[in-house]
Tab-separated table of C-alpha atoms in Angstrom:
chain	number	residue	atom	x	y	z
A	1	UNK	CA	-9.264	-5.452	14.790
A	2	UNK	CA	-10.701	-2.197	15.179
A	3	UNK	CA	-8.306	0.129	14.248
A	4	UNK	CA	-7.858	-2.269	11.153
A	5	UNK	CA	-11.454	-1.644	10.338
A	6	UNK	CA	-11.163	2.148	10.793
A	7	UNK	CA	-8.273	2.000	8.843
A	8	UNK	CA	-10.145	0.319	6.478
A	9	UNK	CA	-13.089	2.686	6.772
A	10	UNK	CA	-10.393	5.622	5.961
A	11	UNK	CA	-10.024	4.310	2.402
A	12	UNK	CA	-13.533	3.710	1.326
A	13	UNK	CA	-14.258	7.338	2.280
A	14	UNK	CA	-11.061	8.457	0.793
A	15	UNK	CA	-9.231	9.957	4.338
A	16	UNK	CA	-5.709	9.093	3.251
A	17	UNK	CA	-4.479	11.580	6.011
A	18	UNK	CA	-6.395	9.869	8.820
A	19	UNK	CA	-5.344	6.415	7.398
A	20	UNK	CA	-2.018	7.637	8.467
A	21	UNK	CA	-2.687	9.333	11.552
A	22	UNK	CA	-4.264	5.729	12.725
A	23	UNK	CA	-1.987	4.164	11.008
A	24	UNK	CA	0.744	5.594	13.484
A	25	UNK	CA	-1.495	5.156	16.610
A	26	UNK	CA	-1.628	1.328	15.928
A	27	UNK	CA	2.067	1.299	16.130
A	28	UNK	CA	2.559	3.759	18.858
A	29	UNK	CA	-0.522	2.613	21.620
A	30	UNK	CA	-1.529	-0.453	20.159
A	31	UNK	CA	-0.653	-3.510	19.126
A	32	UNK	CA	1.601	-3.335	16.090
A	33	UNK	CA	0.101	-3.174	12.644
A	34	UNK	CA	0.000	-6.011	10.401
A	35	UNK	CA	-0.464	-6.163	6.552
A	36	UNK	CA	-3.806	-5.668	6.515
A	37	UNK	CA	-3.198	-1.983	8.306
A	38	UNK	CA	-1.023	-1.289	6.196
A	39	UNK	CA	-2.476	-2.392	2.757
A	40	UNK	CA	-5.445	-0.668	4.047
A	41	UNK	CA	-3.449	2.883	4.602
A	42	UNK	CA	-1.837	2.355	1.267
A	43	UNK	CA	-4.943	1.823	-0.994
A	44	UNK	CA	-6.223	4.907	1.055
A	45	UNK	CA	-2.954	6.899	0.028
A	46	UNK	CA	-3.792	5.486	-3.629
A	47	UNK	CA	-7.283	6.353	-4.082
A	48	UNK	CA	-6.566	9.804	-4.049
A	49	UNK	CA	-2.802	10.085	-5.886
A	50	UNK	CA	-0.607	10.233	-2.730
A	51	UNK	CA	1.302	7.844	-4.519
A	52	UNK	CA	4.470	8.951	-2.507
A	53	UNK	CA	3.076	8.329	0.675
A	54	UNK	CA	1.851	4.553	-0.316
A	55	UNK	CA	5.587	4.018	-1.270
A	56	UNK	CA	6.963	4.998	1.822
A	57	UNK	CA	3.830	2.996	3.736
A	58	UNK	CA	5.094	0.246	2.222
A	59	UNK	CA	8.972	1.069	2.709
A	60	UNK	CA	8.163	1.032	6.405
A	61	UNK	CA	6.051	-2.368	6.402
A	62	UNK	CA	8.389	-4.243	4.333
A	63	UNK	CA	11.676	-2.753	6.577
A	64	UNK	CA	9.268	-4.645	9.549
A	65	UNK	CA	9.088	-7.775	7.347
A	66	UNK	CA	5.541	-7.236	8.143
A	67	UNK	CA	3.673	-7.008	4.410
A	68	UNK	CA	2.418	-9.831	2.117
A	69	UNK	CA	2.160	-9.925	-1.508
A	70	UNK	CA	-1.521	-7.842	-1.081
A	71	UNK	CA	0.518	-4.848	-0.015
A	72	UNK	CA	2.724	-4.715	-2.723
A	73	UNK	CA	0.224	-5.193	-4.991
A	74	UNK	CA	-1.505	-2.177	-3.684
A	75	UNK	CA	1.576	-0.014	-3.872
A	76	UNK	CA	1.969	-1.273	-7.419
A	77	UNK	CA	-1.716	-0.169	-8.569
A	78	UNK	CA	-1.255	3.139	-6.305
A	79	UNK	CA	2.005	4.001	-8.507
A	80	UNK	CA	-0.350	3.297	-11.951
A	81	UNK	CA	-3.427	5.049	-10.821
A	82	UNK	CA	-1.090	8.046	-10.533
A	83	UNK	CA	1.265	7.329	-13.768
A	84	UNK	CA	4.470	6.578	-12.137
A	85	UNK	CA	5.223	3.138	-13.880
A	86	UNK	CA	9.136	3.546	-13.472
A	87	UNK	CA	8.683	3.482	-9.746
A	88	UNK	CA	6.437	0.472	-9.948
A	89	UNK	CA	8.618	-1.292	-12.381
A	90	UNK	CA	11.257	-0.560	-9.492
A	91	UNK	CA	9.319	-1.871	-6.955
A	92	UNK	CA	8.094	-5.099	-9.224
A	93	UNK	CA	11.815	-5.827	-9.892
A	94	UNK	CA	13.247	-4.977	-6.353
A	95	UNK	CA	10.575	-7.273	-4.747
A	96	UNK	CA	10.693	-10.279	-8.126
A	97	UNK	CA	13.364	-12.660	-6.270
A	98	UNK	CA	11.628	-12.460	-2.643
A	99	UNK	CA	8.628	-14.145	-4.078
A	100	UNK	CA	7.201	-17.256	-5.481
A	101	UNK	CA	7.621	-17.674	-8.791
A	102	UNK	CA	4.871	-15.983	-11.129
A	103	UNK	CA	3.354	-14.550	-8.059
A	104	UNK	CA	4.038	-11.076	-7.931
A	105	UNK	CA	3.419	-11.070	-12.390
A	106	UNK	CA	-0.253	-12.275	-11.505
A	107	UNK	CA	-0.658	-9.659	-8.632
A	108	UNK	CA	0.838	-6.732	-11.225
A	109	UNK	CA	-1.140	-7.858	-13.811
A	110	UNK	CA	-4.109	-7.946	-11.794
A	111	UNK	CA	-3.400	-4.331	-10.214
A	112	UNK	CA	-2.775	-3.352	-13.519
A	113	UNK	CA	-5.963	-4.659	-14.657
A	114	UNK	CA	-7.934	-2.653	-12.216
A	115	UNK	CA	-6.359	0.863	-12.480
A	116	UNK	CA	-5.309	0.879	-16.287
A	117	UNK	CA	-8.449	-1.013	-17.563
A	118	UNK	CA	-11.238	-0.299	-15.314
């Protein structure tokens, strides 16, 4: 719970590189991180255009069957805040069949609603 709150902590104040750095030391000396870490470390890799570094985040999480729908919405609005809508159309298609139906439209359109139309 505490590195999940520092983690946390790291995207409010915008530390996208310590985000990862914990991030890691979760995995490595801790117990392993859940979705939370790494939604957390992705909307920190967001806020600040490291849009490549969310995508991987989230490569890694959902290799570990580890991320919920929360995730990829974050990875979603960290691809839109930084203009790469191909990618996130990718990543909205790749992920459509592993999901409830309508689900993962309301969590686009929702991530969508906060970085396009602030």
């Amino acid at each position: 719970i505490l590195c999940n709150a520092a983690i946390s902590a790291c995207e409010k104040g915008q530390k996208w590189e310590e985000a990862l750095w914990l991030l890691w030391a979760l995995g490595s000396y801790g117990p392993p991180p859940d979705d939370f870490s790494y939604c957390s470390a992705i909307n920190a890799c967001g806020e600040v255009n490291q849009w490549q570094w969310a995508l991987w985040l989230y490569d890694q999480g959902d290799a570990g069957h580890l991320l919920q729908l929360q995730s990829t919405a974050a990875t979603i609005a960290a691809l839109c805040r930084s203009k790469s809508w191909e990618v996130a159309l990718a990543l909205a298609k790749r992920k459509e069949g592993a999901v409830q139906a309508g689900k993962l439209a309301e969590i686009a359109d929702a991530a969508s609603d906060k970085v396009c139309f602030p």
